[in-house]
Coordinates of C-alpha atoms in Angstrom, one line a residue:
M1 CA -12.6 -10.6 14.4
S2 CA -10.9 -7.5 15.9
D3 CA -11.7 -4.0 14.7
I4 CA -9.9 -4.6 11.4
E5 CA -7.7 -7.3 9.9
I6 CA -5.4 -7.6 6.9
Q7 CA -5.2 -10.7 4.7
L8 CA -2.9 -11.5 1.8
I9 CA -4.9 -11.5 -1.4
T10 CA -5.7 -14.9 -2.9
E11 CA -7.3 -15.9 -6.2
A12 CA -10.6 -16.2 -4.5
D13 CA -10.5 -12.4 -3.8
Y14 CA -10.4 -11.4 -7.5
E15 CA -14.1 -10.4 -8.0
E16 CA -14.2 -8.5 -4.8
V17 CA -10.9 -6.6 -5.6
I18 CA -12.1 -5.7 -9.0
E19 CA -15.4 -4.4 -7.7
F20 CA -13.5 -2.4 -5.1
E21 CA -11.3 -0.8 -7.7
I22 CA -14.2 0.0 -10.1
N23 CA -16.5 1.3 -7.3
N24 CA -13.7 3.6 -6.0
R25 CA -12.3 4.7 -9.3
E26 CA -12.8 8.4 -9.1
F27 CA -11.9 8.5 -5.4
L28 CA -8.6 6.6 -5.8
R29 CA -7.5 8.6 -8.9
K30 CA -6.9 11.6 -6.6
T31 CA -4.1 9.9 -4.6
V32 CA -3.1 6.5 -6.1
P33 CA -0.7 6.6 -9.1
G34 CA -1.5 4.7 -12.3
R35 CA -5.3 5.2 -12.2
D36 CA -5.5 8.4 -14.2
D37 CA -5.6 6.4 -17.5
D38 CA -8.9 4.6 -18.4
L39 CA -6.7 1.7 -19.6
F40 CA -6.1 0.8 -16.0
Y41 CA -9.7 -0.2 -15.7
H42 CA -9.9 -2.4 -18.8
P43 CA -11.0 -5.9 -17.6
Q44 CA -7.9 -7.6 -19.2
K45 CA -5.6 -5.0 -17.6
L46 CA -7.2 -5.5 -14.2
R47 CA -6.8 -9.2 -14.4
E48 CA -3.2 -9.0 -15.4
L49 CA -2.4 -6.6 -12.5
F50 CA -4.2 -8.9 -10.1
E51 CA -2.3 -12.0 -11.3
K52 CA 1.0 -10.0 -11.0
Q53 CA 0.2 -9.2 -7.4
L54 CA -0.6 -12.9 -6.7
A55 CA 2.7 -13.9 -8.3
A56 CA 4.7 -11.2 -6.4
N57 CA 3.2 -12.5 -3.1
K58 CA 4.6 -15.9 -3.8
T59 CA 8.1 -14.7 -4.8
G60 CA 8.3 -12.1 -2.0
E61 CA 8.8 -9.2 -4.4
R62 CA 5.7 -7.5 -3.0
F63 CA 3.0 -8.4 -0.5
S64 CA -0.6 -7.2 -1.3
Y65 CA -3.3 -7.3 1.4
L66 CA -7.0 -6.7 1.8
I67 CA -8.2 -4.6 4.7
R68 CA -11.4 -5.9 6.2
N69 CA -13.5 -4.1 8.8
C70 CA -15.2 -5.8 11.8
N71 CA -18.1 -6.9 9.6
G72 CA -15.7 -8.5 7.1
D73 CA -16.4 -5.9 4.5
L74 CA -13.5 -4.9 2.1
A75 CA -12.5 -1.5 3.4
G76 CA -9.3 -1.1 1.4
R77 CA -6.0 -2.5 0.3
C78 CA -2.4 -2.2 1.6
H79 CA 0.9 -3.3 0.3
L80 CA 4.6 -3.8 1.1
Y81 CA 6.3 -3.1 -2.3
D82 CA 9.7 -2.2 -3.8
I83 CA 11.1 -4.8 -1.4
M84 CA 14.9 -4.9 -1.3
R85 CA 16.8 -7.7 0.3
G86 CA 20.5 -8.1 0.8
P87 CA 22.1 -5.3 2.8
R88 CA 19.0 -3.1 2.8
Q89 CA 16.2 -5.4 4.0
K90 CA 13.5 -2.7 3.3
A91 CA 10.2 -2.1 1.7
E92 CA 7.8 0.8 1.0
I93 CA 4.3 0.8 2.4
G94 CA 1.1 1.9 0.8
C95 CA -2.5 1.9 1.7
H96 CA -5.7 3.1 0.1
L97 CA -9.3 2.8 1.4
S98 CA -12.7 3.0 -0.2
R99 CA -14.4 6.3 -0.2
C100 CA -16.9 5.3 2.4
H101 CA -14.2 3.9 4.8
A102 CA -11.8 6.9 4.6
G103 CA -11.5 9.2 7.6
H104 CA -12.5 6.6 10.2
G105 CA -9.0 5.6 11.5
I106 CA -9.0 2.4 9.5
A107 CA -5.8 3.3 7.5
S108 CA -3.8 3.9 10.8
K109 CA -4.9 0.5 12.1
A110 CA -4.2 -1.3 8.9
L111 CA -0.7 0.3 8.6
R112 CA 0.1 -0.7 12.2
L113 CA -0.8 -4.3 11.3
L114 CA 1.2 -4.0 8.0
V115 CA 4.3 -2.7 9.8
R116 CA 4.1 -5.6 12.3
E117 CA 3.7 -8.0 9.4
G118 CA 6.7 -6.4 7.6
F119 CA 8.9 -6.7 10.6
D120 CA 7.8 -10.0 12.1
T121 CA 6.7 -12.1 9.1
H122 CA 8.8 -10.7 6.3
R123 CA 11.8 -9.8 8.5
L124 CA 12.3 -6.3 7.2
H125 CA 14.8 -3.9 8.8
R126 CA 13.2 -0.7 7.5
I127 CA 9.9 0.4 6.1
E128 CA 9.4 3.6 4.2
A129 CA 6.3 5.6 3.4
S130 CA 5.9 8.4 0.8
T131 CA 2.9 10.7 0.6
L132 CA 1.8 13.6 -1.5
T133 CA 2.7 16.9 0.3
T134 CA -1.0 17.6 0.4
N135 CA -2.0 14.3 2.0
V136 CA -1.7 15.5 5.6
P137 CA -4.0 12.7 7.0
A138 CA -1.6 10.0 5.7
Q139 CA 1.4 11.9 7.1
M140 CA -0.2 12.1 10.5
A141 CA -1.0 8.4 10.3
V142 CA 2.6 7.3 9.7
L143 CA 3.9 9.8 12.3
R144 CA 1.5 8.3 14.9
L145 CA 3.0 4.8 14.1
G146 CA 6.5 6.0 15.0
F147 CA 7.8 6.8 11.4
Q148 CA 10.3 9.6 11.3
Y149 CA 10.3 12.4 8.6
V150 CA 13.3 11.9 6.3
G151 CA 12.8 14.4 3.6
R152 CA 10.9 15.9 0.7
S153 CA 11.3 15.3 -3.0
E154 CA 10.2 17.8 -5.7
K155 CA 8.3 16.3 -8.7
Y156 CA 8.6 12.8 -7.3
I157 CA 5.6 11.0 -8.6
W158 CA 3.5 11.3 -11.8
L159 CA -0.2 11.6 -10.8
N160 CA -3.1 12.9 -12.8
Q161 CA -1.0 14.1 -15.7
E162 CA 1.5 16.1 -13.6
W163 CA 4.6 15.6 -11.4
R164 CA 3.8 15.9 -7.7
D165 CA 6.0 16.6 -4.7
C166 CA 6.2 14.0 -1.9
V167 CA 7.4 13.8 1.7
H168 CA 9.1 10.7 2.9
F169 CA 9.1 8.8 6.3
A170 CA 10.7 5.7 7.6
I171 CA 10.6 3.4 10.6
V172 CA 13.3 0.9 11.6
N173 CA 12.7 -2.5 13.2
P174 CA 14.3 -2.2 16.7
H175 CA 14.5 -6.0 17.1
W176 CA 16.1 -6.8 13.7
N177 CA 19.4 -8.6 13.7
R178 CA 21.4 -10.4 11.1
T179 CA 19.9 -13.8 12.1
N180 CA 16.5 -12.5 11.0
E181 CA 17.6 -12.7 7.3

């Protein structure tokens, strides 16, 4: 196994994913939308969300991956979401790590693998990333991967009971052509 790898989630990953979400609850609430309500962590809600991610992987509406370190430990999760086909051929990218794996360069490596997966496997033309204006490490990570800054949106995302500003980045697949569709 290389330094890290990403794997599409499967039904067999359910318990490990739920444990990851619960163990990192407070840490993820700071930057990941939708986790500021305790309802998110209700067992039935977690199961429903997991099943929706599995179904979306099959239909191509979204692709959810696990990030594993060199020991095979679950270090985080990453996603290609809000996928648009047709004339756009694009997706947004997201990544979140466990508290103990943050700050060690894992997110940058996982995002590099996810961009390659998006371009090569899912044949996307464009991948976009949005971060909170205060999340400078995430901004630096996408810039190192070749993403370009495309703008800022005021009150863009609802997080922790308030609207937060975000900055946006994008990268274009230099090898994409119409026959990739």
